[in-house]
mmCIF file of C-alpha atoms in Angstrom:
data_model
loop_
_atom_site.group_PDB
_atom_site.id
_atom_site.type_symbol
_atom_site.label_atom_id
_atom_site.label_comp_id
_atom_site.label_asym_id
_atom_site.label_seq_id
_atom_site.Cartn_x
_atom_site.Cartn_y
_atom_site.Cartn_z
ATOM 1 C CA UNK A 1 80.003 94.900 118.781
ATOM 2 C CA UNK A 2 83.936 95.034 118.605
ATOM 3 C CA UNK A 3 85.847 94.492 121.814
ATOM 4 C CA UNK A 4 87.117 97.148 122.882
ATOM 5 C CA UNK A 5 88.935 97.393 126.311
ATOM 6 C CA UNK A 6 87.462 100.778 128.780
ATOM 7 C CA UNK A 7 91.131 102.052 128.650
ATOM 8 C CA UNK A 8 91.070 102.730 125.625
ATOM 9 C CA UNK A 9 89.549 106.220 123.899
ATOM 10 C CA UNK A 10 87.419 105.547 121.068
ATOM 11 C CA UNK A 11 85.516 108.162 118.865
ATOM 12 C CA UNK A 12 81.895 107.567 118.374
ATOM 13 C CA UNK A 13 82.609 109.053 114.582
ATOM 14 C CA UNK A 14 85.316 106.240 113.984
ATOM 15 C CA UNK A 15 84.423 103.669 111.755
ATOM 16 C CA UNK A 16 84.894 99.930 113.014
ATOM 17 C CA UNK A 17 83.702 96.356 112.350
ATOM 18 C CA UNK A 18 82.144 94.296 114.569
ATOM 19 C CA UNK A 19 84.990 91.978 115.002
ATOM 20 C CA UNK A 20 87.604 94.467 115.608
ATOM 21 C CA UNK A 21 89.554 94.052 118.899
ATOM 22 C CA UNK A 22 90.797 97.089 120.444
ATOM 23 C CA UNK A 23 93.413 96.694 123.722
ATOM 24 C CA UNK A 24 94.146 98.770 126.228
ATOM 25 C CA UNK A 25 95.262 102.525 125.708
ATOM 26 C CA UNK A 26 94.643 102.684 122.155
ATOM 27 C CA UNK A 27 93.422 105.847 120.895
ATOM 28 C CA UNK A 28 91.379 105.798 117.281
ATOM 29 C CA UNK A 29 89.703 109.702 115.721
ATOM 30 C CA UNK A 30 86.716 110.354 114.476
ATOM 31 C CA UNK A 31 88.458 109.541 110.315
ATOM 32 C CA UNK A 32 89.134 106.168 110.604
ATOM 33 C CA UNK A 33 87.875 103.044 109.102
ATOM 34 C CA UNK A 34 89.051 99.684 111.032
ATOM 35 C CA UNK A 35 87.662 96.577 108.841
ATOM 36 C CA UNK A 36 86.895 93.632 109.662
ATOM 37 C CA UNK A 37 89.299 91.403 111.573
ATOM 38 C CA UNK A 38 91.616 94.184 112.427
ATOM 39 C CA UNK A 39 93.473 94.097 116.118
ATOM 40 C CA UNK A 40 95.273 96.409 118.569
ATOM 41 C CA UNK A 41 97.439 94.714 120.900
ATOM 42 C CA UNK A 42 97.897 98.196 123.081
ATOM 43 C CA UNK A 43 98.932 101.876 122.721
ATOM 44 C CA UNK A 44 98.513 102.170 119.483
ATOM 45 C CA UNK A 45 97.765 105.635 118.170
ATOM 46 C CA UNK A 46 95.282 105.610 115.065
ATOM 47 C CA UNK A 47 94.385 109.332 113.820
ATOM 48 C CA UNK A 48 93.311 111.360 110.624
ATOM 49 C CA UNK A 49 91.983 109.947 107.535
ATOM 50 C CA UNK A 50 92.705 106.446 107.883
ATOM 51 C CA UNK A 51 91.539 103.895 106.277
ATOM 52 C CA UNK A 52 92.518 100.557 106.989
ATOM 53 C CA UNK A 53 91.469 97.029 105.185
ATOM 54 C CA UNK A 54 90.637 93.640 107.004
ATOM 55 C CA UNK A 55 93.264 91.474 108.836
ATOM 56 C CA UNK A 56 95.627 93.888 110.220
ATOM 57 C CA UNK A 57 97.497 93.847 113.169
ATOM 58 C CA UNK A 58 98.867 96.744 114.955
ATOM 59 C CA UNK A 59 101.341 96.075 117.916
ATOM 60 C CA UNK A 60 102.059 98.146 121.016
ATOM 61 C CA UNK A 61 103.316 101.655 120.349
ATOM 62 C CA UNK A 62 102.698 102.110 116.838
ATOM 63 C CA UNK A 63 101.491 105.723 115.387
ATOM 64 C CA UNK A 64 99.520 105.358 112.227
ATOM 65 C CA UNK A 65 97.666 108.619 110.601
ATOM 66 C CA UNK A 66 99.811 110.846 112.334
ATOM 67 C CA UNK A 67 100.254 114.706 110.790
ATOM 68 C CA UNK A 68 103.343 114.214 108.314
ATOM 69 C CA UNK A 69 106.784 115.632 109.549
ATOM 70 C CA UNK A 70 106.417 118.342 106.147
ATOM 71 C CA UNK A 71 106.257 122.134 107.126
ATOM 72 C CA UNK A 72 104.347 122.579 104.006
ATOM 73 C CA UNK A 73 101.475 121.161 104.949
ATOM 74 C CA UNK A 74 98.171 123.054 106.032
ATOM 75 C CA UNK A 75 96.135 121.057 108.116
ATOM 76 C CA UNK A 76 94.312 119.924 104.703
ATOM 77 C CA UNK A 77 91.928 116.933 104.164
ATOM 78 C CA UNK A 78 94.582 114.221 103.285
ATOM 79 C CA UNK A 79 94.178 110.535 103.617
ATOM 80 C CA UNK A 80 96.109 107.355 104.963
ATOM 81 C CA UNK A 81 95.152 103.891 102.556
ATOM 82 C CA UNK A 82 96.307 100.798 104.256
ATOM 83 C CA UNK A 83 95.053 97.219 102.625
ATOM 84 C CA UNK A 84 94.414 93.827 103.988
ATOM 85 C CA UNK A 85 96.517 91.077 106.389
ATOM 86 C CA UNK A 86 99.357 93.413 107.410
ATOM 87 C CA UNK A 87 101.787 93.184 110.212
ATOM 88 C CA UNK A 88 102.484 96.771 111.564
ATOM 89 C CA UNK A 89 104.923 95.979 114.646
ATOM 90 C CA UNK A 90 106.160 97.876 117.979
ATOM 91 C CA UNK A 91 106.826 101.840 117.240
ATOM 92 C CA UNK A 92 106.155 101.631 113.874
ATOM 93 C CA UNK A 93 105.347 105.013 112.435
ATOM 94 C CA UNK A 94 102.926 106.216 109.311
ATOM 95 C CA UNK A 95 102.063 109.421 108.355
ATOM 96 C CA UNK A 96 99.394 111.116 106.199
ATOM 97 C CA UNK A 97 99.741 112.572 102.769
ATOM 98 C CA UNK A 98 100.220 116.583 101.684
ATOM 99 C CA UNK A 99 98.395 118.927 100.028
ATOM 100 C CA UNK A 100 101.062 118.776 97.921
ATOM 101 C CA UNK A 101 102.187 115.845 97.534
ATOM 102 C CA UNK A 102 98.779 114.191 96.105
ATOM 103 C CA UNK A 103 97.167 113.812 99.341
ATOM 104 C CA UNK A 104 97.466 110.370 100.183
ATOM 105 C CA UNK A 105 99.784 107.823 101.424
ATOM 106 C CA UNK A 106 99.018 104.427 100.938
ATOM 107 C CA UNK A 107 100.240 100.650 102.242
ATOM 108 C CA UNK A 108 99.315 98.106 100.362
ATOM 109 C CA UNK A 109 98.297 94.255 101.515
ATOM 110 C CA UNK A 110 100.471 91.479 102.844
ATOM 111 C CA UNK A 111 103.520 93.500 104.287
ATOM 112 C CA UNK A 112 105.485 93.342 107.542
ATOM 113 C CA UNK A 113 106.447 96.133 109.159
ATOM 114 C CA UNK A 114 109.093 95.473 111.558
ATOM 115 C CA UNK A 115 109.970 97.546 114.731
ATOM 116 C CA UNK A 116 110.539 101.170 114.483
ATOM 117 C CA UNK A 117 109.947 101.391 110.762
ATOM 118 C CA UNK A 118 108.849 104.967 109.485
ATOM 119 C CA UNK A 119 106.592 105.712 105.931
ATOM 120 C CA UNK A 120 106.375 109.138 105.296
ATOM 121 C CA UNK A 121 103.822 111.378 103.915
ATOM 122 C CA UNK A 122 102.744 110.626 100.307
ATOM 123 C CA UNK A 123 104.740 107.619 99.662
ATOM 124 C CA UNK A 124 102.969 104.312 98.088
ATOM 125 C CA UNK A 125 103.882 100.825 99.250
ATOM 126 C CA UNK A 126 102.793 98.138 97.229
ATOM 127 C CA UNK A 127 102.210 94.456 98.557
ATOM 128 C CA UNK A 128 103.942 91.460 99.868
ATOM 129 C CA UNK A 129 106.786 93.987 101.317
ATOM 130 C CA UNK A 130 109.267 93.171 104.363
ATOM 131 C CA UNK A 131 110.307 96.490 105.555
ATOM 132 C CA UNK A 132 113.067 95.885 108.245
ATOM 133 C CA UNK A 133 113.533 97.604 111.978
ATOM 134 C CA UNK A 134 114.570 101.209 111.763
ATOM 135 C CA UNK A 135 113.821 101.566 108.089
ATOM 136 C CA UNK A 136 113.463 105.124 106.931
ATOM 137 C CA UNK A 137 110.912 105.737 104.047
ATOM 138 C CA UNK A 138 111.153 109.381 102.862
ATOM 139 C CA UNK A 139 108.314 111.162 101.378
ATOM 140 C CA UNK A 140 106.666 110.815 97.953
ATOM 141 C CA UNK A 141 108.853 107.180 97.893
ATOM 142 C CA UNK A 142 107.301 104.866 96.133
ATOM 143 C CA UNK A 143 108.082 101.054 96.958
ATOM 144 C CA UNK A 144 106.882 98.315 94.448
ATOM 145 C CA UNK A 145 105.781 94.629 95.085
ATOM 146 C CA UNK A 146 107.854 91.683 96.891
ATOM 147 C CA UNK A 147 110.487 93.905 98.663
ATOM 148 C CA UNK A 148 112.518 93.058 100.467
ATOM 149 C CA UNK A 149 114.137 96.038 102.862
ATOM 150 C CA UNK A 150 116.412 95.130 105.552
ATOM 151 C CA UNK A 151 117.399 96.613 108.982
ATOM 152 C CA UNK A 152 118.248 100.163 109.181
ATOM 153 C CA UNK A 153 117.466 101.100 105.273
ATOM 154 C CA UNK A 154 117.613 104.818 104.549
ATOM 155 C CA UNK A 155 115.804 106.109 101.313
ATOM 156 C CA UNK A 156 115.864 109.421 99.749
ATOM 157 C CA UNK A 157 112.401 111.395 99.160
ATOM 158 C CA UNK A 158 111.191 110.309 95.702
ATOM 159 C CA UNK A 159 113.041 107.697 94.876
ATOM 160 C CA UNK A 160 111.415 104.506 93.274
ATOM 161 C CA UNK A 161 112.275 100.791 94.375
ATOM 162 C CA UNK A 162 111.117 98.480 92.085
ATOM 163 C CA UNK A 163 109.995 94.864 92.415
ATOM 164 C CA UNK A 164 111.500 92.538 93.657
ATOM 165 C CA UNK A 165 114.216 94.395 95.139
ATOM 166 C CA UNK A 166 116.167 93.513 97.999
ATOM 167 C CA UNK A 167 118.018 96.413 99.820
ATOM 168 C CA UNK A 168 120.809 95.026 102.189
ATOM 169 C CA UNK A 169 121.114 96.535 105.581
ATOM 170 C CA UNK A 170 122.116 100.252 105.815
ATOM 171 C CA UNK A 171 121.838 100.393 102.331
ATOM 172 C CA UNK A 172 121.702 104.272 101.506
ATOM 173 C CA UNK A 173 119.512 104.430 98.854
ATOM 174 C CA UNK A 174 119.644 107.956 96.926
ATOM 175 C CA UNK A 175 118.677 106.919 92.983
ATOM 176 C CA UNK A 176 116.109 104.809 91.973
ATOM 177 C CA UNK A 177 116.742 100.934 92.862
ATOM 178 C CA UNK A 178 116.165 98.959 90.140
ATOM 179 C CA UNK A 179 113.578 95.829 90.057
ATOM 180 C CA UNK A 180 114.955 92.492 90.540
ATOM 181 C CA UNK A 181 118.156 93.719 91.887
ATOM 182 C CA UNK A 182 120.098 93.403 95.567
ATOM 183 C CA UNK A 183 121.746 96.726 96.320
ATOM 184 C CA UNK A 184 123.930 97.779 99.346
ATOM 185 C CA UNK A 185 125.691 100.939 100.520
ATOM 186 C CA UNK A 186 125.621 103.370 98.444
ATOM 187 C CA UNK A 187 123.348 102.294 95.661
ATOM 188 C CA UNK A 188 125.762 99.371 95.103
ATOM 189 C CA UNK A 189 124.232 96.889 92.921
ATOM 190 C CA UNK A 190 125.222 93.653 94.124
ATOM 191 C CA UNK A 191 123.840 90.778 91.784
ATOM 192 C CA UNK A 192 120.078 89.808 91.292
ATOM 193 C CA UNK A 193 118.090 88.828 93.978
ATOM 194 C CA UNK A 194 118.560 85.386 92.938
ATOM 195 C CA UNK A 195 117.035 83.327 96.274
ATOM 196 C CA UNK A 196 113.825 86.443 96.897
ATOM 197 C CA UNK A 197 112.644 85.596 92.549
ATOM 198 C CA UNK A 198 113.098 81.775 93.075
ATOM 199 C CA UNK A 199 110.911 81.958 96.504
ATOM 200 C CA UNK A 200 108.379 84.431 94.299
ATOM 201 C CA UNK A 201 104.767 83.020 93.474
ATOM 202 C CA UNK A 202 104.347 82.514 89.999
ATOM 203 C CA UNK A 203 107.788 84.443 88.902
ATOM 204 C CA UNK A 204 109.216 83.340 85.579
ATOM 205 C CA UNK A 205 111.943 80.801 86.390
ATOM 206 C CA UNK A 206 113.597 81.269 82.907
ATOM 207 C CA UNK A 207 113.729 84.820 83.616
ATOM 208 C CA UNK A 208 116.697 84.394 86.471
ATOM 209 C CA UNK A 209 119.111 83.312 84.545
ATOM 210 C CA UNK A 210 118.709 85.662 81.462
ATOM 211 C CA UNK A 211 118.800 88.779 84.385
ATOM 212 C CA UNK A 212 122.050 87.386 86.058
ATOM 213 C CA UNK A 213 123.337 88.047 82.093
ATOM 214 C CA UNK A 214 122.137 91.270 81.798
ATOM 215 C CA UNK A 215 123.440 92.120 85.681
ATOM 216 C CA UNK A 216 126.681 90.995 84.467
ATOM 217 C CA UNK A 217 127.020 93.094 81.563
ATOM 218 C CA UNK A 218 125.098 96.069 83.005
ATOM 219 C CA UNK A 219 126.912 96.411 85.643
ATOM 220 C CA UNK A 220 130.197 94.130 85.555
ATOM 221 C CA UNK A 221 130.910 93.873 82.039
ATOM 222 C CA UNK A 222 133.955 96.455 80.281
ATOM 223 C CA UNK A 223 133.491 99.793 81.298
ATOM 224 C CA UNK A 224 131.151 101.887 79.094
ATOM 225 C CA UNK A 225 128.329 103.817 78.915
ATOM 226 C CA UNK A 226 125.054 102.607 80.895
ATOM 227 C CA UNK A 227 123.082 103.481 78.212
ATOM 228 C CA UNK A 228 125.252 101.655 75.416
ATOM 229 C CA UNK A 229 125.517 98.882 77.663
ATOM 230 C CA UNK A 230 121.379 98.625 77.786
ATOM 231 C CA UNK A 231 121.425 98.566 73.908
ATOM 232 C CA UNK A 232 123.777 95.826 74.259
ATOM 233 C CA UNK A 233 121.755 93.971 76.392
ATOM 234 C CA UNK A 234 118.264 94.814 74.592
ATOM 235 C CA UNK A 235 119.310 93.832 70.497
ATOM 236 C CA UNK A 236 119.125 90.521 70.821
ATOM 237 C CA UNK A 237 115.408 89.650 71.886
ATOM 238 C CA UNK A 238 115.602 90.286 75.333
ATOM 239 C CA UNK A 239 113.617 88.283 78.155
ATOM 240 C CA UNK A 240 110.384 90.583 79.154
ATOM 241 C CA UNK A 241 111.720 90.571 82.674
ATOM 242 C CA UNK A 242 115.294 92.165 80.928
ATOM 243 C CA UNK A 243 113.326 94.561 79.182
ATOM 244 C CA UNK A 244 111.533 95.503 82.072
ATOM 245 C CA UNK A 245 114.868 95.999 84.136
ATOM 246 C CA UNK A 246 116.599 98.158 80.999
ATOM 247 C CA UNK A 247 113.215 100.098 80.781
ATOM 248 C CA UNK A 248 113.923 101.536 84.397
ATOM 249 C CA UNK A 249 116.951 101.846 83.774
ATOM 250 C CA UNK A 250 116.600 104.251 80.799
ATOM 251 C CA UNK A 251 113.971 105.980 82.832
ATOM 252 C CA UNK A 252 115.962 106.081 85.990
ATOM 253 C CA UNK A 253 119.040 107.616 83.406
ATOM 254 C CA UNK A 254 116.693 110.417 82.194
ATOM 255 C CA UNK A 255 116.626 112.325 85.254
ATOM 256 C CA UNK A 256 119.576 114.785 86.527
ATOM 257 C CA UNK A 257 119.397 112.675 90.256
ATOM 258 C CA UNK A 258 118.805 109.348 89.400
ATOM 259 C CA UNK A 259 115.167 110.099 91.004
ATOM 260 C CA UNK A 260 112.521 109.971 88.138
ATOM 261 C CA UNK A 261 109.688 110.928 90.128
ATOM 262 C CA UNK A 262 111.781 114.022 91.809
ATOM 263 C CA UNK A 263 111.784 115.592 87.799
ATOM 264 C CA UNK A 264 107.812 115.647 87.971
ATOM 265 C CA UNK A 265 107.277 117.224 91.232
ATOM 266 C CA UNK A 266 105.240 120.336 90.869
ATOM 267 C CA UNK A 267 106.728 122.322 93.787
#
C-alpha cells in the first residue's frame, strides 16, 4: 500500500501506486493518477485531471492541477499530462488546460522545475527542460526539448521555444525563440548555445560550428532582410541542424507577431 502520512487528505477515487509516498498535508482529488515511484515531501496540492508518470518528486508547497488563471474557462473536463523522473520544487505552480485551448497541458519527462516556477493552462513542455525560479510560462506556450530557462524568464502566451534554447535571466520573451539559440532581454539573440549543444547527448558536433556561421550572418552579418539573409545562409547545402534553425525562422517570419501558433488560434 503507498505510505501515506494521516495528515494528509487523500481521495479514495485517486489513483496511486503502491510505492507512492505521500507526506504530511498533502491533498490529492478524486482525477489523479500518481505512478509508481512518485513522492510528496509535504503540502503539496494535487487536483483535477492529473496524470502523472513514475519517478516524480513534488516538494513542499507546490500546486499542480489547479483550475487555470483563464476567465474563459467553464469548469470543463480538461486534463494535466506530466511524464516520468521530474523535479517539481517549492511553490511551483501548474495548471490545467481550456476548453479552448485543446484541453490539456502537458510536462514532459526529465525536467527541473525550480522554485516558484508557473506553467499555464494549455502549454506543452517537452523533456530534459531546466525551468529556472520565478519563471513565467504563459498559456498555449509551447517549450521544446533540452531548455534551458533561467531565473525570472517571462514568456508571452503562444509563443514557441525551440530546442535547445537557452533563455538568459529576465529574458522577455515575446516572438518565437529560435532552436539552438541563447537569447536575452528583449528577444536579443545572443550567439548559439555553444556549451548547452556540446553537453547534449548524441547532438551533432559538426553541427556547432556550421550554426555559429549561420548566427553570424543571420543575425550579425550587413544589415538586410531576415528573409534574404536565410536564402543566403540556405544555397549552399546547408547543415540539417541550419536548415532546421532557417525553417523556424521562415515560420516564425510568417506571422504578424512573431508568434506562429498565436495565427492558428481559433478564438
Amino acid at each position: 500500500m503507498p505510505s501515506i502520512h494521516p495528515l494528509s487528505v487523500v481521495s479514495p477515487q485517486a489513483k496511486i501506486a503502491e510505492d507512492v509516498e505521500i507526506g504530511p498535508f498533502c491533498n490529492i482529488g478524486p482525477g489523479v493518477v500518481l505512478g509508481s515511484g512518485c513522492g510528496l515531501v509535504s503540502h503539496v496540492v494535487i487536483l483535477g485531471n492529473t496524470t502523472i508518470g513514475k519517478n516524480n518528486l513534488f516538494f513542499p508547497h507546490c500546486s499542480v492541477g489547479i483550475q487555470p488563471q483563464d476567465k474563459k474557462y467553464r469548469g470543463g473536463t480538461t486534463r494535466l499530462e506530466i511524464g516520468d523522473n521530474n523535479h517539481i520544487r517549492e511553490s511551483v505552480t501548474i495548471h490545467l488546460g481550456t476548453e479552448a485551448g485543446g484541453g490539456i497541458t502537458r510536462v514532459g519527462s526529465n525536467n527541473l522545475l525550480m522554485v516558484n516556477a508557473h506553467i499555464a493552462h494549455d502549454a506543452q513542455v517537452g523533456n530534459n527542460c531546466i525551468i529556472g525560479n520565478n519563471a513565467m510560462i504563459a498559456g498555449h506556450v509551447q517549450v521544446g526539448n533540452f531548455v534551458a530557462m533561467m531565473g525570472g524568464v517571462g514568456i508571452h502566451h503562444y509563443v514557441t521555444v525551440g530546442d535547445f534554447a537557452y533563455l538568459a535571466g529576465y529574458a522577455r520573451i515575446r516572438k518565437d525563440a529560435p532552436p539552438f539559440l541563447k537569447i536575452d532581454g528583449a528577444d536579443i539573440v545572443r550567439g548559439v548555445n555553444t556549451l548547452g549543444l556540446e553537453r547534449a547527448p548524441g547532438f551533432p558536433r559538426d553541427a556547432i560550428g556550421c550554426l555559429e556561421e549561420a548566427c553570424r550572418k543571420l543575425f550579425y552579418g550587413k544589415e538586410k532582410p531576415i528573409a534574404l539573409a536565410i536564402e543566403e545562409v540556405e544555397q549552399n547545402g546547408a547543415h540539417p541542424k541550419v536548415k532546421e534553425l532557417t525553417a523556424f525562422l521562415r515560420r516564425r517570419n510568417s506571422s504578424k507577431n512573431g508568434r506562429y501558433l498565436e495565427a492558428l488560434r481559433q478564438v
